[in-house]
Each structure stands twice: as structure tokens, then as C-alpha cells.
Amino acid sequence: MSLLVKGADLLGRGRADLLVRDGKIEAVGAALDVPAGTEVIDADGLVALPGLVDIHTHLREPGREDAETIESGSQAAAVGGYTAVMAMANTEPVTDTAILAEWVWEQGRRCAYADVYPIGAVTKGLAGEQLAELGLMHRSRAQVSMFSDDGKCVHDPQVMRRALEYVKTFGGVIAQHAQDPRLAPHTACCHEGPISGRLGLPGWPAVAEETIIARDVMLARQTGSRLHVCHLSTAGSVEIVRWAKSQGIDVTAEVTPHHLMLTTDLVASYDSVYKVNPPLRPAEDVEAVRAGLADGTIDAVATDHAPHALNDKQHDFQVAAFGMVGLETALAVVTETMVRPGRMTWEDVAYAMSVRPAEIAQLTDHGRPLEPGEPANITLVDPQAEITVDRDASRSLSRNNPYHGRTLHGRVMTTLLRGVPTLLEGRLQ
Ligand code: DOR
């Protein structure tokens, strides 16, 4: 099958055509010849990015297929311009064995909409006590190299140290959900500050995140191992990561689209769609994470797409589940918060949403330059197009969408996975 992407903006390199054949980019250039039988995609006015990579997605399978499946989540990924997603381990059962990691990997291989790779748990059952089968998961067919207890923090420093030491032996990375359980009571449901005080909701303070990140960068220095900080959300966290990088510590960090756009005052509505972990923070923190992403302290944007069934989410704020969906809207949120205000170029977006996450997760076929011989994983974006977010139009099985009704710029028009359209001119294929 061959396909010509005609007249796309190739970032820095001006407008050009991309000829795609047999899953690869065959040629790049101005006004390429169209071989017979080639399908042409008109990319006039569209930016071409390497297919987006999400290193933090909850696909809920196995166990909560009422909220999301690997298939439905990867369809949402394709709509959002993603060609690869990393599935978090907090499934039911938890992905803490080689057998389960292989199972998720196999389901992913059957799925035609995006490449799906499992993240392994750091500890058995996410209980924070005994290490999971880290080595076996790595040596399995799933070749897991990223491990996380996301949703829970690996809070015991000795367990964290051992996990870092263990994965260092095969070049793996520990992705930490930074939240000290002693500083963040289990009843906490939003950011601790004047708004939580006024609402009478138990909150958790910024320092619960920051102390764990500070501890972990020191453990990464001590062990010489790789640390990745999940969904960093406070100004203090950005400062610590900035310092750690200045010391040459091997740390990377991600921020979610919602922490780039939404602030804690939304919680005053008591609408549980705004309940998320880490919580939405004050405007100063939002400004700090935007600045951190713009200056490269924060490496990547990752969605923390967290679908939940209505019967888990439609409750009082204190009992509702944590999390919001995000795969389909991530690019538009980044366009709105970072590109349109002039804080990131489209090259920066390609880096933070594709190149860098692929490096962090060690995905060799994703985040590659749009050059001849490379896999044809390509996302075409219309930067000017407006979308009005409609939670009911989602491909996700869940409806916990915090952007419902908002108008955002930046529409993903086409997604190619190894040269095959998964999304074509806005329509899922
Ligand atoms: O809000 C969240 N939801 N944060 C997490 O860390 C876990 C996630 C989930 O699994 O629902």
C-alpha cells in the first residue's frame, strides 16, 4: 500500500510531500511524483509530527473492561494522534508478573489502532512491600523496561532503592507516583490550600509530592539508576527536578495536559470530574509546570488518561474515583496552553509528545524523524481548527472528560500507524 501526504508543514524544513510505502517513509521532498495506485492525503495547512507517544495511559484491561479496554483506549489514542501508548500496571489483577505483562502485550499486538506496551508494577499488588517480577517481565516477550506502581507511591525508601538497583542491571526505569502517604492522608481528595479549607474537603499538600521527588532524585544519584517522575504538578517539584538535572542525575519528568490547563478552584463546583491524583493545583503551580515544560526541565507530556465508569465517578467529591480521560484532547490542550501563547514551537511539541517519551520508554520505532527509511508513524494536525469538546463523541468507554463544552484549538486530522491510517481526515478508520 502506498500513500502520499501532500504539502504538509514539516517543521523547520518547510512544506513537503511524504511518500509512504510498506509501512515506511520512502521519500520526502517538494512535489513528489505520485506512483500509480497511490492514495493522496491533502495536508495543505497541516503540521506533520512523528506519531504521538503516551507513556502514561490507564487502559483498565484486565479487570475493568466496563471503563476501558485495550481496544477502545487505543481507538481514543488514534483519535488523539497517538501511535504508541504505555499501559499502566494498576489493572485488576495488577500487571506484576511476566505472564500478565505478556498477556497485555499480546492484546496490544492484536490491536490495530496503536502500539500498546505494558508498564510493569514495581511491587507485588502495588502494595509497596516486595518487588514484583521485574527481571522476568523484562526478559519476557513483552520486554518491559518501564515499571510503576502508579496510583500508589513506592513510599518505602529501601524498596525504592532496591527497585532502582534492580532495574539498573538491564537499563530499566522506575516511574514514580510521588505522594508521601504520611503527608497525604488517604481521605485527601484535592489540593490542600484555602479552597480545600473553605470547602471543608481534606486536602493533600504540595510537599507530599515534593519530598518524595527530592528523596528519589537522591536515590537515583546514589544508585546511578534511572528515575522518571510521573505527572509532576507543583512549582517545588519543578525546582527539584531542575536542580537534579543540573547535577547530572538521571531523572526525567512528565506533566499531564490537565495540570497545564486546569486549576484547583474548579473543585469549588464539587463536580467530581475535577477530582484527580495528583490534584489540580493553584495558578502559580500551573505557571511553573508550563515554564518547566517550555525550558525542558519537564521532558514530556503524558496524559494519565484515567477512564472511570459512571458508577465510580458520579459520587460525592470525597468518594468519587480519581482521574480524568485525556487521550483525545491532549494535543489540543498543549496547543492552547503552550503553542498559541508562543511558549512552545511545533518542533518542541514533537519533542515533548513523541521523541522524548519514546526515548524514555525505549520504543525504537516511535518518535523517529520524518525521514526516508523511518517507520511511517505520522500525525497530521490542523493548528488553526477549533474543536468543541463533546464527551459523548469520545471513543473512550468513559465520560469523565473535564473539558466537555470547552472550545480548543488544534485538531488531529490524520494518524498513520506504520503507513496505515488509523484516523483519516478526522474519522476513525
Ligand atoms: O487520578 C488518577 N487516576 N491518578 C492516578 O494516579 C491513578 C489514576 C487511575 O488509575 O484512575
XYZ file of C-alpha atoms and ligand atoms in Angstrom:
440
model
C 0.000 0.000 0.000
C 1.334 3.425 -0.864
C 0.168 6.814 0.239
C 1.259 10.382 -0.448
C 0.927 13.046 2.234
C 0.838 16.174 0.120
C 2.139 19.573 1.164
C 2.494 19.111 4.923
C 4.423 21.540 7.091
C 7.494 19.511 8.027
C 8.573 21.823 10.856
C 11.737 23.832 10.231
C 12.017 22.173 6.793
C 9.100 23.945 5.125
C 6.316 22.333 3.100
C 6.941 18.971 1.505
C 5.367 15.695 0.432
C 5.894 12.395 2.210
C 5.667 9.199 0.189
C 4.787 6.249 2.368
C 5.090 2.652 1.223
C 5.080 -0.690 3.038
C 4.938 0.929 6.442
C 7.904 3.206 5.911
C 8.611 6.693 4.685
C 10.076 6.148 1.237
C 10.733 9.709 0.114
C 10.432 13.271 1.364
C 10.529 16.246 -0.981
C 8.765 19.008 -2.839
C 6.152 17.926 -5.397
C 6.981 14.217 -5.410
C 5.647 12.096 -8.275
C 2.551 10.125 -7.404
C 3.075 6.469 -8.338
C 0.006 4.758 -9.846
C -2.433 3.459 -7.246
C -1.199 5.835 -4.542
C -3.773 7.349 -2.222
C -3.227 11.084 -1.731
C -3.868 12.862 1.580
C -4.118 16.613 1.166
C -2.074 18.078 4.042
C -2.304 21.711 2.998
C -2.158 23.794 6.179
C -1.401 20.779 8.366
C 1.644 20.231 10.567
C 3.272 16.784 10.325
C 4.509 15.372 13.627
C 6.035 11.998 14.411
C 3.170 9.863 15.793
C 2.499 10.861 19.402
C 3.645 8.582 22.234
C 1.866 8.425 25.599
C 3.938 6.905 28.372
C 1.139 7.070 30.942
C -2.233 5.585 29.977
C -4.728 3.568 32.002
C -6.433 1.053 29.730
C -8.188 -0.852 32.554
C -7.875 -4.257 30.897
C -7.775 -6.770 32.501
C -10.426 -6.228 35.124
C -12.385 -3.073 34.404
C -13.474 -3.521 30.821
C -16.618 -1.548 31.660
C -14.422 1.586 31.931
C -11.987 0.933 29.057
C -10.466 -1.869 27.041
C -7.166 -2.063 25.239
C -9.154 -1.783 22.003
C -11.328 1.217 22.995
C -8.401 3.009 24.633
C -6.243 2.558 21.575
C -9.055 3.923 19.398
C -9.116 7.013 21.613
C -5.334 7.124 21.209
C -5.623 7.130 17.407
C -8.183 9.957 17.566
C -5.732 11.898 19.722
C -2.872 11.399 17.240
C -1.079 8.709 19.252
C 0.656 5.780 17.604
C 2.003 4.231 20.814
C 0.725 4.080 24.379
C 2.179 2.577 27.530
C -0.466 0.849 29.660
C -0.171 1.370 33.412
C 0.015 -1.625 35.725
C -2.838 -0.802 38.133
C -5.223 -3.198 36.455
C -7.200 -5.952 38.200
C -5.181 -8.126 38.585
C -2.124 -5.893 38.735
C 0.470 -6.359 35.963
C 3.139 -7.619 38.343
C 4.134 -10.900 36.678
C 5.737 -11.841 33.378
C 2.630 -13.845 32.415
C 0.358 -10.830 32.813
C 2.780 -8.467 31.101
C 2.869 -10.869 28.143
C -0.901 -11.037 28.138
C -1.236 -7.230 27.915
C 1.481 -7.146 25.264
C -0.324 -9.810 23.204
C -3.650 -7.974 23.415
C -1.803 -4.873 22.286
C -0.313 -6.681 19.300
C -3.791 -7.685 18.156
C -4.934 -4.127 18.309
C -4.806 -2.229 15.025
C -5.152 1.329 16.290
C -1.953 1.928 18.240
C 1.037 0.035 19.568
C 0.274 -0.848 23.177
C 3.047 -1.791 25.587
C 2.709 -2.808 29.228
C 4.308 -0.970 32.130
C 5.126 -3.456 34.891
C 4.341 -2.912 38.561
C 7.295 -2.128 40.835
C 5.872 -4.083 43.775
C 3.583 -7.088 44.081
C -0.037 -5.987 44.038
C 1.174 -2.342 44.218
C 1.459 -2.978 47.955
C 4.847 -1.270 48.226
C 6.486 -4.163 50.057
C 8.012 -6.865 47.845
C 9.457 -6.255 44.401
C 7.380 -7.615 41.524
C 8.912 -9.887 38.843
C 10.971 -7.056 37.401
C 13.627 -9.203 35.724
C 11.174 -11.798 34.416
C 8.924 -9.097 32.976
C 11.936 -7.591 31.250
C 13.070 -10.931 29.841
C 9.560 -11.925 28.735
C 8.312 -11.325 25.194
C 6.839 -8.052 26.482
C 10.393 -6.790 27.187
C 9.149 -4.467 29.903
C 11.649 -1.767 30.738
C 9.414 0.760 32.495
C 7.958 -0.007 35.912
C 5.484 1.931 38.015
C 3.102 1.480 40.937
C 1.199 4.490 39.581
C -1.860 5.304 41.621
C 0.279 4.346 44.616
C 3.671 5.672 45.612
C 6.636 3.389 46.264
C 6.933 5.108 49.629
C 9.384 2.847 51.474
C 12.821 4.276 50.651
C 14.527 0.896 50.950
C 12.092 -0.722 48.489
C 12.606 2.217 46.112
C 16.381 1.877 46.420
C 16.255 -1.859 45.660
C 13.931 -1.294 42.700
C 16.294 1.315 41.229
C 19.271 -1.003 41.756
C 17.471 -3.943 40.197
C 16.319 -2.202 37.009
C 19.745 -0.650 36.545
C 21.073 -4.134 35.736
C 19.093 -4.137 32.488
C 18.727 -0.399 31.822
C 15.144 -0.090 33.015
C 13.442 2.910 34.579
C 11.240 3.378 37.657
C 8.344 5.789 37.062
C 7.303 7.114 40.444
C 3.904 8.399 41.523
C 5.307 10.838 44.086
C 2.978 11.087 47.063
C 4.090 10.522 50.629
C 1.218 8.636 52.283
C 2.133 10.056 55.694
C 1.800 13.630 54.429
C -1.193 12.912 52.204
C -3.966 11.331 54.259
C -5.912 8.596 52.495
C -9.053 10.735 52.731
C -7.421 13.622 50.817
C -9.283 14.441 47.642
C -7.942 17.802 46.426
C -5.067 20.258 46.819
C -4.551 21.462 50.400
C -4.978 25.220 50.465
C -7.514 27.978 51.055
C -10.064 26.395 48.698
C -9.985 22.965 50.389
C -10.252 24.776 53.717
C -13.276 26.758 52.616
C -14.987 23.697 51.125
C -14.209 21.529 54.128
C -12.561 18.894 51.946
C -9.474 17.068 53.193
C -6.556 18.086 51.001
C -3.059 16.945 50.342
C -0.225 19.413 50.348
C 2.305 20.120 47.622
C 5.063 18.976 49.960
C 3.730 15.390 49.918
C 4.785 15.243 46.257
C 7.942 17.287 46.620
C 9.563 15.342 49.474
C 9.253 12.066 47.555
C 10.777 13.598 44.411
C 13.617 15.082 46.485
C 14.258 11.708 48.113
C 14.061 9.824 44.839
C 16.491 12.021 42.921
C 18.981 11.408 45.741
C 18.347 7.663 45.492
C 18.827 7.899 41.713
C 22.141 9.649 42.322
C 23.191 7.068 44.905
C 22.296 4.095 42.703
C 23.231 5.635 39.351
C 19.892 4.360 38.087
C 17.120 5.954 36.021
C 14.194 7.723 37.668
C 11.135 9.045 35.875
C 8.744 11.345 37.749
C 5.104 10.815 36.788
C 2.629 13.712 36.490
C 4.651 16.334 38.332
C 2.297 19.091 39.458
C 3.893 21.706 41.741
C 6.360 24.575 41.445
C 8.551 22.920 44.090
C 8.659 19.668 42.094
C 9.839 21.557 39.012
C 12.578 23.219 41.077
C 13.808 19.885 42.446
C 13.918 18.259 39.002
C 15.690 21.320 37.596
C 18.299 21.071 40.342
C 18.689 17.300 39.899
C 19.297 17.699 36.170
C 21.856 20.428 36.848
C 23.709 17.851 38.969
C 23.698 15.302 36.165
C 21.260 12.968 37.943
C 19.493 10.616 35.515
C 15.953 11.886 36.014
C 13.147 12.618 33.560
C 9.721 14.066 34.270
C 6.300 14.316 32.696
C 3.374 16.695 33.092
C -0.252 15.972 32.215
C -2.372 18.171 29.947
C -4.792 18.800 32.827
C -2.045 20.156 35.088
C -1.129 22.513 32.234
C -4.652 23.875 31.916
C -6.917 23.346 34.932
C -6.666 24.895 38.397
C -7.844 23.887 41.857
C -10.626 26.491 42.007
C -12.660 24.232 39.663
C -13.096 21.945 42.660
C -15.414 24.564 44.200
C -18.090 23.240 41.814
C -17.919 19.927 43.720
C -18.030 18.288 40.286
C -16.121 15.044 40.685
C -14.900 15.268 37.090
C -12.207 17.563 38.573
C -11.085 15.002 41.129
C -7.697 13.690 40.088
C -4.486 12.474 41.637
C -2.217 14.443 41.864
C -4.849 17.124 42.389
C -5.415 20.238 40.328
C -3.180 22.932 41.794
C -3.262 26.741 42.134
C -2.434 29.013 39.194
C 1.169 29.552 40.415
C 1.848 25.840 40.063
C 0.230 25.747 36.634
C 2.517 28.578 35.592
C 5.548 26.727 36.992
C 4.804 23.492 35.114
C 4.259 25.443 31.894
C 7.614 27.164 32.406
C 9.251 23.824 33.248
C 7.906 22.237 30.073
C 8.962 25.235 27.986
C 12.554 25.216 29.287
C 12.961 21.429 29.059
C 13.066 20.721 32.806
C 9.957 18.643 32.176
C 10.741 16.228 29.365
C 7.369 15.036 28.219
C 3.627 15.486 28.203
C 1.852 12.297 29.289
C -1.914 12.019 29.552
C -2.612 9.951 32.691
C -5.760 9.039 30.718
C -7.834 7.602 33.577
C -11.227 6.381 32.374
C -13.798 5.550 35.030
C -17.270 4.052 34.816
C -20.105 6.421 35.752
C -20.893 4.415 38.861
C -17.378 5.038 40.172
C -17.242 8.707 39.259
C -20.746 10.050 39.909
C -20.477 10.330 43.651
C -19.841 12.957 46.283
C -16.461 14.542 45.736
C -14.899 12.652 48.627
C -15.878 9.181 47.456
C -15.652 9.506 43.662
C -12.740 7.827 41.840
C -9.663 9.855 40.939
C -8.899 10.621 37.314
C -9.946 12.104 34.005
C -9.773 10.963 30.391
C -7.235 12.736 28.211
C -6.007 10.866 25.142
C -8.279 12.587 22.634
C -7.732 16.142 23.879
C -4.034 16.187 24.880
C -2.736 17.771 21.680
C -5.405 20.493 21.719
C -4.693 21.307 25.370
C -0.977 21.634 24.609
C -1.778 23.773 21.556
C -3.963 26.023 23.669
C -1.694 26.360 26.709
C 1.758 26.251 25.132
C 1.778 26.759 21.353
C -0.724 29.577 20.910
C 0.787 31.682 23.720
C 4.170 31.245 21.981
C 5.801 29.150 24.698
C 6.438 26.096 22.509
C 7.034 25.656 18.808
C 5.686 22.666 16.900
C 9.213 21.224 16.988
C 9.009 21.438 20.774
C 5.644 19.661 20.675
C 7.114 16.891 18.514
C 9.885 16.520 21.069
C 7.743 16.544 24.226
C 4.887 14.411 22.884
C 6.754 11.954 20.662
C 10.560 11.989 20.505
C 11.301 12.283 24.207
C 8.584 9.953 25.530
C 9.718 7.306 23.016
C 13.266 7.671 24.345
C 12.126 7.424 27.971
C 10.168 4.250 27.216
C 12.885 2.914 24.863
C 10.500 2.492 21.929
C 12.710 2.252 18.884
C 10.006 2.518 16.186
C 8.350 5.647 17.541
C 9.390 9.254 17.946
C 11.605 8.970 14.892
C 12.393 11.800 12.471
C 10.185 12.049 9.380
C 12.948 10.863 7.053
C 13.237 8.199 4.340
C 13.668 4.717 5.786
C 11.911 5.532 9.074
C 8.653 3.866 10.183
C 5.677 5.840 8.864
C 4.191 6.773 12.235
C 2.847 10.223 11.448
C 0.287 12.611 12.931
C -1.197 15.465 10.897
C -2.537 18.383 12.908
C -4.553 21.409 11.886
C -3.250 24.056 14.321
C -6.000 26.569 13.492
C -9.020 24.279 13.640
C -11.308 24.642 16.634
C -12.855 21.722 18.413
C -15.681 21.924 20.892
C -15.119 19.012 23.201
C -18.076 16.656 23.440
C -17.603 13.902 25.986
C -20.257 11.794 24.272
C -18.398 11.809 20.954
C -15.467 10.033 22.602
C -14.054 6.671 21.561
C -13.197 6.011 25.170
C -15.813 3.977 27.012
C -15.768 6.552 29.801
C -17.217 10.054 30.018
C -15.167 11.698 32.778
C -13.976 14.473 30.495
C -13.077 17.739 32.262
C -13.020 19.720 29.002
C -16.603 18.932 27.974
C -18.090 22.022 26.298
C -14.792 23.885 26.006
C -13.586 25.142 22.639
C -9.923 24.392 21.983
C -7.635 24.880 19.004
C -5.521 22.186 17.395
C -7.271 19.285 15.745
C -5.687 15.953 14.900
C -6.816 15.202 11.353
C -4.924 12.043 10.408
C -2.886 9.425 12.244
C -0.780 6.890 10.366
C 0.453 3.771 12.142
C 3.202 2.170 10.046
C 1.697 3.835 6.995
C -1.864 2.685 7.649
C -4.410 5.377 8.538
C -5.999 4.765 11.936
C -7.621 8.209 11.747
C -8.220 9.782 8.329
C -9.432 13.367 7.969
C -10.952 13.213 11.420
C -12.620 9.829 11.020
C -11.517 6.711 12.868
C -10.737 4.007 10.311
O -6.183 10.370 39.013
C -5.587 9.325 38.900
N -6.174 8.227 38.403
N -4.327 9.264 39.295
C -3.654 8.113 39.361
O -2.514 8.123 39.725
C -4.315 6.835 39.022
C -5.426 7.072 38.088
C -6.323 5.889 37.937
O -5.848 4.768 37.786
O -7.539 6.093 37.934
